[in-house]
PDB file of C-alpha atoms in Angstrom:
ATOM      1  CA  ILE I   1     -30.311 113.598 134.250  1.00 84.00           C
ATOM      2  CA  LEU I   2     -27.204 114.422 136.237  1.00 85.00           C
ATOM      3  CA  SER I   3     -27.442 115.510 139.918  1.00 86.00           C
ATOM      4  CA  VAL I   4     -24.518 116.791 142.031  1.00 86.00           C
ATOM      5  CA  THR I   5     -24.442 117.604 145.730  1.00 84.00           C
ATOM      6  CA  GLY I   6     -21.694 118.358 148.168  1.00 84.00           C
ATOM      7  CA  ASP I   7     -19.441 121.040 149.475  1.00 86.00           C
ATOM      8  CA  SER I   8     -18.630 122.755 146.124  1.00 86.00           C
ATOM      9  CA  ASN I   9     -19.202 125.822 144.101  1.00 91.00           C
ATOM     10  CA  ALA I  10     -22.255 125.482 141.988  1.00 91.00           C
ATOM     11  CA  ALA I  11     -21.235 127.712 139.201  1.00 94.00           C
ATOM     12  CA  GLU I  12     -17.887 126.030 138.813  1.00 94.00           C
ATOM     13  CA  VAL I  13     -19.251 122.542 138.851  1.00 92.00           C
ATOM     14  CA  ARG I  14     -21.915 123.517 136.308  1.00 91.00           C
ATOM     15  CA  ALA I  15     -19.248 124.859 134.033  1.00 93.00           C
ATOM     16  CA  ARG I  16     -17.136 121.816 134.318  1.00 92.00           C
ATOM     17  CA  ILE I  17     -20.083 119.543 133.678  1.00 91.00           C
ATOM     18  CA  GLU I  18     -21.085 121.447 130.549  1.00 90.00           C
ATOM     19  CA  LYS I  19     -17.643 121.409 129.250  1.00 91.00           C
ATOM     20  CA  SER I  20     -17.336 117.577 129.772  1.00 91.00           C
ATOM     21  CA  PHE I  21     -20.776 116.461 128.886  1.00 89.00           C
ATOM     22  CA  GLY I  22     -22.260 119.300 126.763  1.00 85.00           C
ATOM     23  CA  ALA I  23     -22.847 116.895 123.902  1.00 83.00           C
ATOM     24  CA  TRP I  24     -25.302 114.976 125.972  1.00 84.00           C
ATOM     25  CA  LEU I  25     -27.642 118.048 125.896  1.00 77.00           C
ATOM     26  CA  GLU I  26     -28.410 117.356 122.318  1.00 80.00           C
ATOM     27  CA  GLU I  27     -31.960 116.061 122.023  1.00 79.00           C
ATOM     28  CA  GLY I  28     -32.107 112.274 121.220  1.00 80.00           C
ATOM     29  CA  PRO I  29     -34.858 109.986 120.147  1.00 85.00           C
ATOM     30  CA  LYS I  30     -38.003 110.102 122.304  1.00 86.00           C
ATOM     31  CA  LEU I  31     -38.858 107.168 124.473  1.00 84.00           C
ATOM     32  CA  PRO I  32     -41.898 105.075 123.470  1.00 89.00           C
ATOM     33  CA  GLU I  33     -45.135 105.551 125.422  1.00 89.00           C
ATOM     34  CA  ARG I  34     -45.401 103.090 128.294  1.00 84.00           C
ATOM     35  CA  PRO I  35     -48.231 100.689 127.746  1.00 87.00           C
ATOM     36  CA  ALA I  36     -51.191 101.070 130.211  1.00 86.00           C
ATOM     37  CA  LEU I  37     -51.231  98.528 133.124  1.00 85.00           C
ATOM     38  CA  SER I  38     -54.366  96.828 134.148  1.00 88.00           C
ATOM     39  CA  THR I  39     -55.813  97.944 137.450  1.00 92.00           C
ATOM     40  CA  LYS I  40     -58.504  95.294 137.569  1.00 92.00           C
ATOM     41  CA  ARG I  41     -58.950  93.416 140.902  1.00 94.00           C
ATOM     42  CA  GLU I  42     -59.963  89.828 140.840  1.00 92.00           C
ATOM     43  CA  ALA I  43     -60.109  87.108 143.431  1.00 94.00           C
ATOM     44  CA  LYS I  44     -57.607  84.273 142.375  1.00 94.00           C
ATOM     45  CA  LEU I  45     -55.685  81.469 143.964  1.00 94.00           C
ATOM     46  CA  TYR I  46     -52.315  80.299 142.648  1.00 95.00           C
ATOM     47  CA  PHE I  47     -50.588  77.453 144.387  1.00 96.00           C
ATOM     48  CA  VAL I  48     -47.091  75.833 143.692  1.00 96.00           C
ATOM     49  CA  GLU I  49     -46.778  72.371 145.146  1.00 96.00           C
ATOM     50  CA  ARG I  50     -43.460  71.590 146.754  1.00 96.00           C
ATOM     51  CA  PRO I  51     -43.917  68.186 148.476  1.00 94.00           C
ATOM     52  CA  HIS I  52     -40.596  68.157 150.315  1.00 94.00           C
ATOM     53  CA  VAL I  53     -40.637  71.668 151.888  1.00 95.00           C
ATOM     54  CA  THR I  54     -41.580  72.123 155.551  1.00 94.00           C
ATOM     55  CA  GLN I  55     -42.962  75.534 155.388  1.00 95.00           C
ATOM     56  CA  THR I  56     -45.283  77.589 153.200  1.00 96.00           C
ATOM     57  CA  SER I  57     -44.572  81.102 151.848  1.00 97.00           C
ATOM     58  CA  PHE I  58     -47.614  83.031 150.718  1.00 96.00           C
ATOM     59  CA  MET I  59     -48.615  86.515 149.552  1.00 97.00           C
ATOM     60  CA  LEU I  60     -51.910  88.109 148.986  1.00 96.00           C
ATOM     61  CA  GLY I  61     -52.829  91.482 147.477  1.00 96.00           C
ATOM     62  CA  HIS I  62     -54.283  93.480 144.697  1.00 97.00           C
ATOM     63  CA  VAL I  63     -53.495  96.493 142.513  1.00 97.00           C
ATOM     64  CA  ILE I  64     -53.667  99.959 144.207  1.00 96.00           C
ATOM     65  CA  ASP I  65     -54.173 102.706 141.624  1.00 95.00           C
ATOM     66  CA  VAL I  66     -52.691 105.716 143.265  1.00 96.00           C
ATOM     67  CA  ARG I  67     -49.472 107.742 142.881  1.00 97.00           C
ATOM     68  CA  ARG I  68     -47.156 109.415 145.421  1.00 97.00           C
ATOM     69  CA  ASN I  69     -48.334 112.889 144.504  1.00 97.00           C
ATOM     70  CA  ASP I  70     -51.925 111.910 145.325  1.00 97.00           C
ATOM     71  CA  LYS I  71     -53.583 113.707 148.263  1.00 96.00           C
ATOM     72  CA  ASP I  72     -54.155 110.209 149.807  1.00 97.00           C
ATOM     73  CA  TYR I  73     -50.512 109.203 149.880  1.00 98.00           C
ATOM     74  CA  PRO I  74     -49.686 110.567 153.363  1.00 97.00           C
ATOM     75  CA  ALA I  75     -52.686 108.707 154.874  1.00 97.00           C
ATOM     76  CA  ILE I  76     -51.689 105.509 153.092  1.00 97.00           C
ATOM     77  CA  LEU I  77     -48.276 105.783 154.639  1.00 96.00           C
ATOM     78  CA  MET I  78     -49.777 106.179 158.028  1.00 97.00           C
ATOM     79  CA  MET I  79     -52.044 103.122 157.356  1.00 96.00           C
ATOM     80  CA  ASN I  80     -48.962 101.040 156.303  1.00 95.00           C
ATOM     81  CA  GLU I  81     -47.137 102.114 159.477  1.00 95.00           C
ATOM     82  CA  VAL I  82     -49.964 100.912 161.723  1.00 96.00           C
ATOM     83  CA  LEU I  83     -50.394  97.620 159.733  1.00 95.00           C
ATOM     84  CA  SER I  84     -46.736  96.670 159.387  1.00 92.00           C
ATOM     85  CA  GLY I  85     -44.286  99.333 160.384  1.00 88.00           C
ATOM     86  CA  GLY I  86     -42.251  97.271 162.722  1.00 83.00           C
ATOM     87  CA  MET I  87     -42.372  94.916 165.646  1.00 85.00           C
ATOM     88  CA  ALA I  88     -45.102  96.920 167.355  1.00 87.00           C
ATOM     89  CA  ALA I  89     -47.411  96.957 164.147  1.00 92.00           C
ATOM     90  CA  ARG I  90     -50.537  94.923 163.946  1.00 95.00           C
ATOM     91  CA  LEU I  91     -49.242  92.144 161.644  1.00 95.00           C
ATOM     92  CA  PHE I  92     -46.241  91.394 163.725  1.00 94.00           C
ATOM     93  CA  THR I  93     -48.020  91.680 167.021  1.00 94.00           C
ATOM     94  CA  GLU I  94     -51.134  89.766 166.132  1.00 94.00           C
ATOM     95  CA  ILE I  95     -49.887  87.070 163.726  1.00 95.00           C
ATOM     96  CA  ARG I  96     -46.304  86.331 165.037  1.00 94.00           C
ATOM     97  CA  THR I  97     -46.242  87.489 168.709  1.00 93.00           C
ATOM     98  CA  LYS I  98     -49.709  86.597 169.947  1.00 93.00           C
ATOM     99  CA  LYS I  99     -50.732  83.726 167.603  1.00 93.00           C
ATOM    100  CA  GLY I 100     -47.350  82.309 166.850  1.00 93.00           C
ATOM    101  CA  LEU I 101     -48.272  81.741 163.258  1.00 93.00           C
ATOM    102  CA  ALA I 102     -45.352  83.160 161.311  1.00 92.00           C
ATOM    103  CA  TYR I 103     -41.599  83.275 161.142  1.00 88.00           C
ATOM    104  CA  SER I 104     -41.925  86.338 159.067  1.00 91.00           C
ATOM    105  CA  VAL I 105     -44.940  88.623 158.300  1.00 94.00           C
ATOM    106  CA  TRP I 106     -45.098  91.976 156.558  1.00 94.00           C
ATOM    107  CA  GLY I 107     -47.454  94.053 154.342  1.00 93.00           C
ATOM    108  CA  GLY I 108     -48.362  97.442 153.063  1.00 93.00           C
ATOM    109  CA  ALA I 109     -49.289  99.453 149.913  1.00 94.00           C
ATOM    110  CA  GLY I 110     -46.387  99.985 147.488  1.00 94.00           C
ATOM    111  CA  VAL I 111     -47.145 103.376 145.893  1.00 97.00           C
ATOM    112  CA  ASN I 112     -45.050 104.290 142.899  1.00 96.00           C
ATOM    113  CA  TYR I 113     -44.288 107.610 141.349  1.00 96.00           C
ATOM    114  CA  ASP I 114     -45.912 107.193 137.975  1.00 93.00           C
ATOM    115  CA  ARG I 115     -47.831 103.909 137.680  1.00 93.00           C
ATOM    116  CA  PRO I 116     -50.204 101.726 139.706  1.00 95.00           C
ATOM    117  CA  GLY I 117     -48.694  99.963 142.729  1.00 95.00           C
ATOM    118  CA  LEU I 118     -49.616  96.826 144.726  1.00 96.00           C
ATOM    119  CA  PHE I 119     -51.028  96.370 148.079  1.00 97.00           C
ATOM    120  CA  ARG I 120     -49.403  93.083 149.391  1.00 96.00           C
ATOM    121  CA  ALA I 121     -49.118  91.127 152.631  1.00 96.00           C
ATOM    122  CA  SER I 122     -46.896  88.122 153.007  1.00 96.00           C
ATOM    123  CA  CYS I 123     -46.207  85.449 155.595  1.00 95.00           C
ATOM    124  CA  ILE I 124     -43.816  82.434 156.029  1.00 96.00           C
ATOM    125  CA  THR I 125     -45.148  79.646 158.290  1.00 96.00           C
ATOM    126  CA  ARG I 126     -45.199  75.907 158.920  1.00 95.00           C
ATOM    127  CA  ASN I 127     -47.265  73.944 156.464  1.00 95.00           C
ATOM    128  CA  GLU I 128     -49.507  72.594 159.212  1.00 94.00           C
ATOM    129  CA  GLN I 129     -50.653  76.089 160.157  1.00 94.00           C
ATOM    130  CA  ALA I 130     -50.491  77.669 156.697  1.00 94.00           C
ATOM    131  CA  LEU I 131     -54.310  77.977 156.146  1.00 95.00           C
ATOM    132  CA  GLU I 132     -54.728  79.357 159.654  1.00 94.00           C
ATOM    133  CA  ALA I 133     -51.996  81.963 158.988  1.00 95.00           C
ATOM    134  CA  MET I 134     -53.737  82.953 155.703  1.00 95.00           C
ATOM    135  CA  ALA I 135     -56.897  83.449 157.396  1.00 94.00           C
ATOM    136  CA  ALA I 136     -55.378  85.408 160.184  1.00 95.00           C
ATOM    137  CA  LEU I 137     -53.525  87.722 157.698  1.00 95.00           C
ATOM    138  CA  ARG I 138     -56.735  88.400 155.824  1.00 95.00           C
ATOM    139  CA  SER I 139     -58.674  88.899 159.034  1.00 95.00           C
ATOM    140  CA  GLU I 140     -56.141  91.684 160.176  1.00 95.00           C
ATOM    141  CA  ILE I 141     -56.582  93.533 156.934  1.00 96.00           C
ATOM    142  CA  GLU I 142     -60.288  93.338 157.135  1.00 97.00           C
ATOM    143  CA  ARG I 143     -60.196  94.674 160.632  1.00 96.00           C
ATOM    144  CA  LEU I 144     -58.094  97.611 159.632  1.00 96.00           C
ATOM    145  CA  ARG I 145     -60.510  98.390 156.830  1.00 96.00           C
ATOM    146  CA  ASP I 146     -63.720  97.934 158.951  1.00 96.00           C
ATOM    147  CA  GLU I 147     -62.544  99.352 162.276  1.00 96.00           C
ATOM    148  CA  GLY I 148     -59.820 101.754 161.332  1.00 95.00           C
ATOM    149  CA  VAL I 149     -56.886 102.762 163.461  1.00 96.00           C
ATOM    150  CA  THR I 150     -56.919 104.255 166.885  1.00 96.00           C
ATOM    151  CA  PRO I 151     -55.732 107.652 167.885  1.00 97.00           C
ATOM    152  CA  LEU I 152     -52.778 106.211 169.764  1.00 96.00           C
ATOM    153  CA  GLU I 153     -51.700 104.071 166.769  1.00 96.00           C
ATOM    154  CA  LEU I 154     -51.795 107.077 164.522  1.00 96.00           C
ATOM    155  CA  GLU I 155     -49.543 109.137 166.799  1.00 96.00           C
ATOM    156  CA  LYS I 156     -47.109 106.323 167.081  1.00 94.00           C
ATOM    157  CA  ALA I 157     -47.166 105.913 163.353  1.00 95.00           C
ATOM    158  CA  ARG I 158     -46.814 109.658 162.716  1.00 96.00           C
ATOM    159  CA  ALA I 159     -43.729 109.782 165.149  1.00 95.00           C
ATOM    160  CA  GLY I 160     -42.213 106.759 163.277  1.00 92.00           C
ATOM    161  CA  GLU I 161     -42.609 108.205 159.836  1.00 93.00           C
ATOM    162  CA  LEU I 162     -41.530 111.813 160.801  1.00 95.00           C
ATOM    163  CA  ASN I 163     -38.504 110.561 162.808  1.00 94.00           C
ATOM    164  CA  SER I 164     -37.383 108.360 159.870  1.00 92.00           C
ATOM    165  CA  PHE I 165     -37.154 111.356 157.591  1.00 92.00           C
ATOM    166  CA  VAL I 166     -33.615 112.090 158.915  1.00 93.00           C
ATOM    167  CA  PHE I 167     -32.457 109.046 156.954  1.00 93.00           C
ATOM    168  CA  ASN I 168     -33.395 110.693 153.681  1.00 90.00           C
ATOM    169  CA  TYR I 169     -30.636 113.139 154.236  1.00 90.00           C
ATOM    170  CA  ASP I 170     -27.757 111.160 155.969  1.00 92.00           C
ATOM    171  CA  SER I 171     -25.560 110.847 152.867  1.00 92.00           C
ATOM    172  CA  VAL I 172     -24.876 112.909 149.715  1.00 90.00           C
ATOM    173  CA  GLU I 173     -25.777 109.975 147.594  1.00 92.00           C
ATOM    174  CA  LYS I 174     -29.302 109.897 149.025  1.00 93.00           C
ATOM    175  CA  ILE I 175     -29.729 113.722 148.596  1.00 91.00           C
ATOM    176  CA  ALA I 176     -28.574 113.497 144.868  1.00 92.00           C
ATOM    177  CA  GLY I 177     -30.691 110.402 144.224  1.00 93.00           C
ATOM    178  CA  ARG I 178     -33.868 112.074 145.661  1.00 93.00           C
ATOM    179  CA  ILE I 179     -33.400 115.091 143.513  1.00 92.00           C
ATOM    180  CA  ARG I 180     -32.695 113.012 140.441  1.00 94.00           C
ATOM    181  CA  SER I 181     -35.952 110.937 141.022  1.00 95.00           C
ATOM    182  CA  TYR I 182     -38.074 114.027 141.501  1.00 96.00           C
ATOM    183  CA  GLU I 183     -36.697 115.456 138.296  1.00 95.00           C
ATOM    184  CA  TYR I 184     -37.189 112.273 136.337  1.00 94.00           C
ATOM    185  CA  TYR I 185     -40.837 111.732 137.427  1.00 95.00           C
ATOM    186  CA  GLY I 186     -41.750 115.452 137.093  1.00 95.00           C
ATOM    187  CA  TYR I 187     -42.264 115.997 140.875  1.00 97.00           C
ATOM    188  CA  PRO I 188     -41.452 119.323 142.576  1.00 96.00           C
ATOM    189  CA  LEU I 189     -37.947 119.392 144.016  1.00 93.00           C
ATOM    190  CA  ASP I 190     -39.470 120.283 147.458  1.00 95.00           C
ATOM    191  CA  PHE I 191     -41.677 117.271 147.361  1.00 97.00           C
ATOM    192  CA  ASP I 192     -40.090 115.749 150.525  1.00 95.00           C
ATOM    193  CA  ARG I 193     -40.809 118.891 152.451  1.00 95.00           C
ATOM    194  CA  THR I 194     -44.468 119.058 151.401  1.00 96.00           C
ATOM    195  CA  LEU I 195     -44.864 115.340 152.231  1.00 97.00           C
ATOM    196  CA  TYR I 196     -43.355 115.844 155.680  1.00 97.00           C
ATOM    197  CA  GLU I 197     -45.955 118.656 156.353  1.00 97.00           C
ATOM    198  CA  ALA I 198     -48.701 116.463 155.146  1.00 97.00           C
ATOM    199  CA  LEU I 199     -47.720 113.605 157.409  1.00 97.00           C
ATOM    200  CA  ARG I 200     -47.488 115.970 160.320  1.00 96.00           C
ATOM    201  CA  THR I 201     -51.081 117.084 159.835  1.00 97.00           C
ATOM    202  CA  VAL I 202     -52.861 113.997 158.503  1.00 97.00           C
ATOM    203  CA  THR I 203     -55.971 113.189 160.535  1.00 97.00           C
ATOM    204  CA  LEU I 204     -57.425 110.023 161.939  1.00 97.00           C
ATOM    205  CA  GLU I 205     -60.516 110.388 159.694  1.00 97.00           C
ATOM    206  CA  GLU I 206     -58.254 110.573 156.513  1.00 98.00           C
ATOM    207  CA  VAL I 207     -56.384 107.403 157.474  1.00 98.00           C
ATOM    208  CA  ASN I 208     -59.605 105.453 158.171  1.00 98.00           C
ATOM    209  CA  ARG I 209     -61.043 106.687 154.962  1.00 97.00           C
ATOM    210  CA  VAL I 210     -58.238 105.471 152.760  1.00 97.00           C
ATOM    211  CA  ALA I 211     -58.290 102.011 154.551  1.00 97.00           C
ATOM    212  CA  LYS I 212     -61.879 101.625 153.429  1.00 97.00           C
ATOM    213  CA  ALA I 213     -61.098 103.043 150.037  1.00 96.00           C
ATOM    214  CA  TYR I 214     -58.021 101.076 149.039  1.00 96.00           C
ATOM    215  CA  LEU I 215     -58.304  97.789 150.904  1.00 96.00           C
ATOM    216  CA  ASP I 216     -60.473  95.095 149.145  1.00 96.00           C
ATOM    217  CA  PRO I 217     -59.941  91.724 150.729  1.00 95.00           C
ATOM    218  CA  ASP I 218     -62.730  90.123 148.707  1.00 95.00           C
ATOM    219  CA  LYS I 219     -60.691  90.632 145.550  1.00 96.00           C
ATOM    220  CA  PHE I 220     -57.316  89.459 146.772  1.00 96.00           C
ATOM    221  CA  THR I 221     -55.073  87.332 144.725  1.00 96.00           C
ATOM    222  CA  LEU I 222     -53.348  84.670 146.672  1.00 96.00           C
ATOM    223  CA  LEU I 223     -50.066  83.033 145.748  1.00 96.00           C
ATOM    224  CA  ALA I 224     -48.767  80.228 147.972  1.00 96.00           C
ATOM    225  CA  VAL I 225     -45.737  77.893 147.617  1.00 97.00           C
ATOM    226  CA  GLY I 226     -45.751  74.788 150.049  1.00 96.00           C
ATOM    227  CA  SER I 227     -46.681  71.235 150.699  1.00 95.00           C
ATOM    228  CA  SER I 228     -50.440  70.901 150.672  1.00 93.00           C
ATOM    229  CA  ALA I 229     -50.398  67.285 151.973  1.00 93.00           C
ATOM    230  CA  GLN I 230     -49.597  68.715 155.429  1.00 92.00           C
ATOM    231  CA  TYR I 231     -52.370  71.423 155.418  1.00 92.00           C
ATOM    232  CA  SER I 232     -55.171  71.074 158.083  1.00 87.00           C
ATOM    233  CA  LYS I 233     -57.735  71.168 155.190  1.00 88.00           C
ATOM    234  CA  PRO I 234     -57.868  71.328 151.492  1.00 88.00           C
ATOM    235  CA  LEU I 235     -56.591  74.609 149.979  1.00 84.00           C
ATOM    236  CA  GLU I 236     -59.725  74.809 147.899  1.00 82.00           C
ATOM    237  CA  THR I 237     -61.646  75.771 151.019  1.00 83.00           C
ATOM    238  CA  LEU I 238     -60.174  79.273 150.426  1.00 79.00           C
TER     239      LEU I 238
END
């Protein structure tokens, strides 16, 4: 797939491309089928002991079996923005600013074009408060699932997402790359515009519904790297 964008004559560019790369249009061998990925969710704990480090880095999450062309994708983006969209989002505000439990904290659902993605949340903190930070991170995700987002949070998230759309078009490289991606994955070439409209009209009820549908804290896998000798209680309590 070759995409071209810029201040040029389309017919002339197409003729030059076909002259130079016409042989590429001959059909080659077909790609093998991609093996199916497991979407099973299962509560697990993995720990990597590093006795001499002074901080713990951990990540928790599970598979999220949804694609970008799914009707729920706009609402998931809004949910992500409320949870971790910046310094005013819940994870940063509650875990770093108010509780002082993290150097770095982030999270959200990584939704792909054509395969299952991952909901992940991550934190870096002092070993002494690692378990407290893990519990706080999970608690914020549970609160989002159980209580949903507020109307004010949704409108702030909506403004953030819509205003950021300008950065999809601020270079010819981005424009060409977006067209190339849509072509490769079989998405309509105006997918960005339909997504924009969907974000503009997504409702509070839709956002709260996807939070309940796609967040499953009871089946999180947790991966942590740190020095457990400095933990306030045994890691097995998790």
